[in-house]
mmCIF file of C-alpha atoms (C1' of nucleotides) in Angstrom:
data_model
loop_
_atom_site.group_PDB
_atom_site.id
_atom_site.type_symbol
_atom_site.label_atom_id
_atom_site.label_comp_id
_atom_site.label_asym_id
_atom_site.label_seq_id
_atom_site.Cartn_x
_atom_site.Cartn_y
_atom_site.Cartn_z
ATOM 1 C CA UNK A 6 0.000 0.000 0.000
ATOM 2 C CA UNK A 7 1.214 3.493 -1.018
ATOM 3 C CA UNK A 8 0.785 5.062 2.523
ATOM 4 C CA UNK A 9 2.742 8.298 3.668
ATOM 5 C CA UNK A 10 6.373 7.303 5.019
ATOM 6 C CA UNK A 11 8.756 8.613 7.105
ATOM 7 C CA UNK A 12 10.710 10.310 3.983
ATOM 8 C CA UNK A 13 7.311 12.657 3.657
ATOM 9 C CA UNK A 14 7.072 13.831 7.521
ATOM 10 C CA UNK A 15 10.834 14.212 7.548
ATOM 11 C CA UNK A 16 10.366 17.892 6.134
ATOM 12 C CA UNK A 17 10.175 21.382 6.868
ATOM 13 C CA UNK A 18 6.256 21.479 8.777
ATOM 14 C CA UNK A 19 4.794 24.084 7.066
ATOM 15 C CA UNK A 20 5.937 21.779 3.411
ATOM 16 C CA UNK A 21 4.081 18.932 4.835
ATOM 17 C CA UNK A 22 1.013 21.117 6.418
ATOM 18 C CA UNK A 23 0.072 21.959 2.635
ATOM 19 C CA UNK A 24 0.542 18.728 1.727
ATOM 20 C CA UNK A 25 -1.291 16.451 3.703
ATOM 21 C CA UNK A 26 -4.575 18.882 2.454
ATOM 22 C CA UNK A 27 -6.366 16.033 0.618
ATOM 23 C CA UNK A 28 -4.259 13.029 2.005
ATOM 24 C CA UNK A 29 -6.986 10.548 4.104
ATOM 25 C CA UNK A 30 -6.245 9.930 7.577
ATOM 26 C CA UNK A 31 -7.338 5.921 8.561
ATOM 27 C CA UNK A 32 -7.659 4.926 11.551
ATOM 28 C CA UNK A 33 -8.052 1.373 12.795
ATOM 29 C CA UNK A 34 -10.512 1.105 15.367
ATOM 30 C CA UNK A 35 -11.835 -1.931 16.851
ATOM 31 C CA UNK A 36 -13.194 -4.106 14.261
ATOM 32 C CA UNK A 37 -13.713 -0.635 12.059
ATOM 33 C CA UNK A 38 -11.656 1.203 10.031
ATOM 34 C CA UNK A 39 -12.722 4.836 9.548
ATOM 35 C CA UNK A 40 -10.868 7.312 7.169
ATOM 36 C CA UNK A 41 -11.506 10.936 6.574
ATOM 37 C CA UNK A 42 -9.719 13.453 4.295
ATOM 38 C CA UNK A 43 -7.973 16.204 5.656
ATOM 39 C CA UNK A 44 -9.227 19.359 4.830
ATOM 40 C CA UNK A 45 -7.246 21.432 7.535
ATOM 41 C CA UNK A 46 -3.817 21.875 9.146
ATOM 42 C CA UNK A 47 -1.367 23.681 10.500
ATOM 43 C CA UNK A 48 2.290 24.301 10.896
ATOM 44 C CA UNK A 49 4.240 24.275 14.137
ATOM 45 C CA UNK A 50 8.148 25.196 13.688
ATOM 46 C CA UNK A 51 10.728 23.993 15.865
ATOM 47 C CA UNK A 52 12.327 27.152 15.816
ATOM 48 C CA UNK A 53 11.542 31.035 17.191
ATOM 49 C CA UNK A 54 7.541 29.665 17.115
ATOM 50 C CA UNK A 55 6.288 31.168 20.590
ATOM 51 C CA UNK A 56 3.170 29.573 19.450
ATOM 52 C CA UNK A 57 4.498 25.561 19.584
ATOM 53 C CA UNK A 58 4.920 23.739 22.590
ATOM 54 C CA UNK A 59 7.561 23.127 21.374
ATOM 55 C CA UNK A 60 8.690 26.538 22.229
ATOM 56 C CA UNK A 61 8.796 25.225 25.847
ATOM 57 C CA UNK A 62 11.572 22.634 27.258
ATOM 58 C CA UNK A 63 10.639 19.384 26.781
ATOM 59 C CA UNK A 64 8.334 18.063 29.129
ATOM 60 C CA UNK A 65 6.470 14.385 29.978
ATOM 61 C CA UNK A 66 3.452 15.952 28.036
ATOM 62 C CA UNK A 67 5.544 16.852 25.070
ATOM 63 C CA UNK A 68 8.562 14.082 24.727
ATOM 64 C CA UNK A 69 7.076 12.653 21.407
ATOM 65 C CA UNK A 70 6.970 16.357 19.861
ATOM 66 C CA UNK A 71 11.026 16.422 20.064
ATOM 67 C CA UNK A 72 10.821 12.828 18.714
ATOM 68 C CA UNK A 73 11.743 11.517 15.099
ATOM 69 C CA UNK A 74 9.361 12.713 12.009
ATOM 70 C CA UNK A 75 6.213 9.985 11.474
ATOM 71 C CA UNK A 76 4.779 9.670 15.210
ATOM 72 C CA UNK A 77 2.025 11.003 16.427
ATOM 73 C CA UNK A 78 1.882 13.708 19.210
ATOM 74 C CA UNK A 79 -1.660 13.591 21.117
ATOM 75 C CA UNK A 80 -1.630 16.101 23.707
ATOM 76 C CA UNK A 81 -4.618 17.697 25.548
ATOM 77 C CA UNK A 82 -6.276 21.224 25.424
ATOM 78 C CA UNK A 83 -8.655 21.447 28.403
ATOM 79 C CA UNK A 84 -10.845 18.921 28.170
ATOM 80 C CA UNK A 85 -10.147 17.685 24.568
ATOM 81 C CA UNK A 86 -7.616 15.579 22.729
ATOM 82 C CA UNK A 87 -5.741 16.961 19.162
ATOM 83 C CA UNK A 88 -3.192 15.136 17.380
ATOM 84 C CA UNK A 89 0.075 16.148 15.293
ATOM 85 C CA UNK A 90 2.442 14.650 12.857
ATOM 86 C CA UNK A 91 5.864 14.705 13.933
ATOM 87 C CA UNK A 92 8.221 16.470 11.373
ATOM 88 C CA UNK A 93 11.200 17.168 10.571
ATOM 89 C CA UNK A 94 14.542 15.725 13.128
ATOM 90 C CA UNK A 95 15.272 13.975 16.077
ATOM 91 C CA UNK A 96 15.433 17.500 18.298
ATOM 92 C CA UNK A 97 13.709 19.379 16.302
ATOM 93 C CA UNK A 98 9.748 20.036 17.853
ATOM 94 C CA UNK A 99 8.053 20.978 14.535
ATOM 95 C CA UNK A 100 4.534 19.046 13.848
ATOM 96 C CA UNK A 101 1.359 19.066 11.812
ATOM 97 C CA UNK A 102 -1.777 19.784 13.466
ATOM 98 C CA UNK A 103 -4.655 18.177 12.155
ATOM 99 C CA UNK A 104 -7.026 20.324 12.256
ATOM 100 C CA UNK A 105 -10.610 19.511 10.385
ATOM 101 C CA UNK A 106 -11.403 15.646 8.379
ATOM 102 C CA UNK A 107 -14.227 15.276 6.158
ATOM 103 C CA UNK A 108 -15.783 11.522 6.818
ATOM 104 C CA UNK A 109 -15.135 9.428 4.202
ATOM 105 C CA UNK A 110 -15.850 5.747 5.669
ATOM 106 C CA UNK A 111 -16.865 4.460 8.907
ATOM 107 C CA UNK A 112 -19.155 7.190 9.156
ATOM 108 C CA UNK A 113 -22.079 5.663 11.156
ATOM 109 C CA UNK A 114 -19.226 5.092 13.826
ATOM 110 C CA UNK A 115 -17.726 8.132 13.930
ATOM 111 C CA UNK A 116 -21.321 9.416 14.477
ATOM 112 C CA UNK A 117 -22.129 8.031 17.388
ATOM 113 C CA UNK A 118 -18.667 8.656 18.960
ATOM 114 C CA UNK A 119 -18.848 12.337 18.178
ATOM 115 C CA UNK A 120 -22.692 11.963 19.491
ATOM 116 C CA UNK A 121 -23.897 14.193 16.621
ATOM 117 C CA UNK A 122 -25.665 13.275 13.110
ATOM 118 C CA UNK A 123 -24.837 15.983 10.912
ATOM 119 C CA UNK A 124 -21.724 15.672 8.715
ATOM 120 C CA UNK A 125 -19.733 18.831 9.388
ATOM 121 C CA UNK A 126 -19.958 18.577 13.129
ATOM 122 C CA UNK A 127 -18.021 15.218 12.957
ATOM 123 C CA UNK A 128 -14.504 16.614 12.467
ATOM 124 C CA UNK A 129 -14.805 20.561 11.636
ATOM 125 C CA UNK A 130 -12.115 20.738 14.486
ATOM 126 C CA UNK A 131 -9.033 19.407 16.091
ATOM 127 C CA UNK A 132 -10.570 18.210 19.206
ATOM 128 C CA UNK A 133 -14.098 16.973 17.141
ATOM 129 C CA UNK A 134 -11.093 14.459 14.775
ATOM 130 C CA UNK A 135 -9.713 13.255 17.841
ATOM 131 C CA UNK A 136 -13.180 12.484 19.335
ATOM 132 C CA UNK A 137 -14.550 10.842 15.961
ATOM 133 C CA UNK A 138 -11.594 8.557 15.137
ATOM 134 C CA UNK A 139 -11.341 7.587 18.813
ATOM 135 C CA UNK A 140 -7.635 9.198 19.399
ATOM 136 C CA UNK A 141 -6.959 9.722 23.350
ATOM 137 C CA UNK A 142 -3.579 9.982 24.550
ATOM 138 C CA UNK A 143 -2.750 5.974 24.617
ATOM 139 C CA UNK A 144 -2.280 6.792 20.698
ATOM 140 C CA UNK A 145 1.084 9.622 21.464
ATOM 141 C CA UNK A 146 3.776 8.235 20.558
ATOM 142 C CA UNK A 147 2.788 5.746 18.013
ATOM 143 C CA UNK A 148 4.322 5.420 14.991
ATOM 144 C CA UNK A 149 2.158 6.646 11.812
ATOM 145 C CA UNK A 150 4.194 5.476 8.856
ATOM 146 C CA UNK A 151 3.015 1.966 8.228
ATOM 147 C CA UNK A 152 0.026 -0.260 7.234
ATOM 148 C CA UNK A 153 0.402 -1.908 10.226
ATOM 149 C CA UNK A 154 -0.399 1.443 12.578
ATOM 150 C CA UNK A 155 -3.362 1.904 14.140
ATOM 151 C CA UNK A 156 -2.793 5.566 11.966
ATOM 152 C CA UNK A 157 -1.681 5.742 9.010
ATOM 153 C CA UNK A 158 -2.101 8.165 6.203
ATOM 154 C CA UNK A 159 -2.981 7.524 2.442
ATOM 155 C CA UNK A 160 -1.679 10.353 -0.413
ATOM 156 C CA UNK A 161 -4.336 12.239 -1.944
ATOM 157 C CA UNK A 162 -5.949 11.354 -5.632
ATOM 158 C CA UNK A 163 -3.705 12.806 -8.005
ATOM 159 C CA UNK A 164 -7.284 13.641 -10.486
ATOM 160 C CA UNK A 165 -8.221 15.878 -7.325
ATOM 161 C CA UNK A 166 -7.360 19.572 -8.392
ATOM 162 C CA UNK A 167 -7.406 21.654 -4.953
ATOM 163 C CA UNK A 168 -7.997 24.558 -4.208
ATOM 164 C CA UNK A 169 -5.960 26.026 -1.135
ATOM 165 C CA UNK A 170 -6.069 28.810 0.914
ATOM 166 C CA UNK A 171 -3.953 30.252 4.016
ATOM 167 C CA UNK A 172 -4.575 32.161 6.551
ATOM 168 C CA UNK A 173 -3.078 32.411 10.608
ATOM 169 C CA UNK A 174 -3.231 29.453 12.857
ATOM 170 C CA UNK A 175 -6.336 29.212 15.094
ATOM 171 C CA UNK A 176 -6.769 29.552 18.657
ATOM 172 C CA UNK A 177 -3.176 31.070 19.612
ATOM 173 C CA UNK A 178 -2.302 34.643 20.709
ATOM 174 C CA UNK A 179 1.055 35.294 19.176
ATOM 175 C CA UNK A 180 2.836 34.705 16.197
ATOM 176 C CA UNK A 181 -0.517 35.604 14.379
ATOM 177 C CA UNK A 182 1.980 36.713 11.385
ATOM 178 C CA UNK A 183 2.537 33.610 10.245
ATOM 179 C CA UNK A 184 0.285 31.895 7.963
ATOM 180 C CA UNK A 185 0.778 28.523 9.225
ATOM 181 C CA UNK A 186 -2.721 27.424 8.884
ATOM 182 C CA UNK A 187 -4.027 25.116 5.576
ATOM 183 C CA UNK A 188 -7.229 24.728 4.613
ATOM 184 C CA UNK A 189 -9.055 23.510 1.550
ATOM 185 C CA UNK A 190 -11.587 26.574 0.037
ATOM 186 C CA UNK A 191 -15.213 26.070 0.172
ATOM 187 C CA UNK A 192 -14.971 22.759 2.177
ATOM 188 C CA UNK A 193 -17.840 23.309 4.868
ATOM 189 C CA UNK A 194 -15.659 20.602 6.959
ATOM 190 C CA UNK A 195 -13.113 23.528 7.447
ATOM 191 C CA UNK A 196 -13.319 24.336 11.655
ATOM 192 C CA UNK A 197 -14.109 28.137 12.427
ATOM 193 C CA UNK A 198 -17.023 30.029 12.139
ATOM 194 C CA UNK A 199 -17.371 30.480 7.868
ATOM 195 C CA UNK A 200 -15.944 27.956 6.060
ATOM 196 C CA UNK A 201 -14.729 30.630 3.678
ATOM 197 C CA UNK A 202 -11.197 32.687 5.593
ATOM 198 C "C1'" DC B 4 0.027 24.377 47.715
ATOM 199 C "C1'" DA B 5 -2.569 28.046 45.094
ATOM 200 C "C1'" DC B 6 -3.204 30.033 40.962
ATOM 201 C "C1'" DC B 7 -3.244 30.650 36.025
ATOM 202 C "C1'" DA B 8 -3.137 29.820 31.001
ATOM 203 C "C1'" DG B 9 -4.150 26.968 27.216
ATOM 204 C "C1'" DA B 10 -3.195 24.602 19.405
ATOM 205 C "C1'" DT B 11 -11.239 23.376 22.459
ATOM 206 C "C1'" DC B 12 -16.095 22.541 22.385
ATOM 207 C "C1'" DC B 13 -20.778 23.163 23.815
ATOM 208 C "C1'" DT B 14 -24.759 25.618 25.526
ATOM 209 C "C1'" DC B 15 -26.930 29.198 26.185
ATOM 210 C "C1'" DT B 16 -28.116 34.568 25.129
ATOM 211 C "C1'" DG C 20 -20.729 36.637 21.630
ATOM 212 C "C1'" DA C 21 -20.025 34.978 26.525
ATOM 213 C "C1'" DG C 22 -19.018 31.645 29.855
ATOM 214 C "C1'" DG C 23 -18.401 27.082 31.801
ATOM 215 C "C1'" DA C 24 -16.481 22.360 31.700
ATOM 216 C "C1'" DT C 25 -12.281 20.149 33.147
ATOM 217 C "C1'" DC C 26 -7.167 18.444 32.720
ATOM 218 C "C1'" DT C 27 -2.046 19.296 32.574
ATOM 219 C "C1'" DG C 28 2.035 21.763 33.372
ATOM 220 C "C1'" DG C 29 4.486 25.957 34.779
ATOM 221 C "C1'" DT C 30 5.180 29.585 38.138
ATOM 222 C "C1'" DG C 31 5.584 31.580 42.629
ATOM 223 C "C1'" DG C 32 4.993 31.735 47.685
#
DNA sequence: CACCAGATCCTCT
DNA sequence: GAGGATCTGGTGG
């Protein structure tokens, strides 16, 4: 299977923000196996990002952030769950956010974990992916670059012509200069109040 | 130990 | 648009 490898997360994060927009996340889940395509991310540097936690020294909550490229980092924000990519180096704390899915299979499941029937409240949001693919913190760490992952990622259809915009990240108060955030245009599974920005 | 801030979401107005 | 829920880590006494 042609799944996302190591060589593709090994690469400067805000490269491999814009181009996971359109990849499918899959996630094996009990018996189920539910994929959605990503239709937002963003970009966390390892470097002079006040935003990151990264920016911080590494800490029990963050150890898999200043891991290799390819794992997943699963950290809280208050009550919820959001998951990164690891990119880049060994040392380096740069990561993917991943930020808005739309469903693409396993749908009915990822219904009734999210607790919601309509479509774009399933994953229009980093904690609402985390809650609909079942991803807690028992998944940081893992590794995300093969078939036999419990995440793995699948490139995006190369007929698929997308249409991308930028903007600044969500949710942070500083380094709102850079436009670190991904997002594919007119995709109502985009988080944030218009899916339009 | 107390207090506060946070890469969020939901339920009201 | 405002505020609460609720968990973790960092800071300061």
């Amino acid at each position: 299977m042609n799944i996302l490898n190591r060589k593709f997360f090994a690469r400067n994060p805000v490269e491999v923000a814009r181009d996971m927009i359109g990849t499918y996340i899959v996630r094996r889940y009990g018996g189920d196996l539910l994929v959605g395509k990503i239709v937002e991310t963003e970009a966390y540097l390892a470097e002079g990002d006040t935003a990151s936690h990264g920016y911080k020294p590494k800490s029990n909550r963050t150890e898999s952030l200043f891991g290799p490229a390819g794992y997943a980092y699963v950290t809280n924000v208050h009550r919820y769950f959001i998951m990164n990519v690891v990119t880049e180096a060994v040392n380096q704390p740069s990561a993917v956010l991943i930020r808005a899915i739309e469903p693409v299979e396993g749908i009915e499941v990822m219904k009734r974990l999210r607790g919601k029937d309509n479509l774009v409240d399933i994953g229009s949001g980093p904690g609402k992916v985390c809650i609909a693919l079942g991803i807690d913190r028992s998944c940081d760490g893992i590794s995300v670059t093969s078939s036999d992952s419990d995440i793995y990622f699948l490139p995006r259809s190369t007929k698929e012509n997308l249409d991308i915009g930028s903007s600044a990240r969500i949710g942070i108060s500083s380094a709102q200069d850079y436009l670190f955030r991904f997002f594919l245009k007119a995709n109502p599974h985009v988080s944030g109040p218009t899916p339009l920005r």
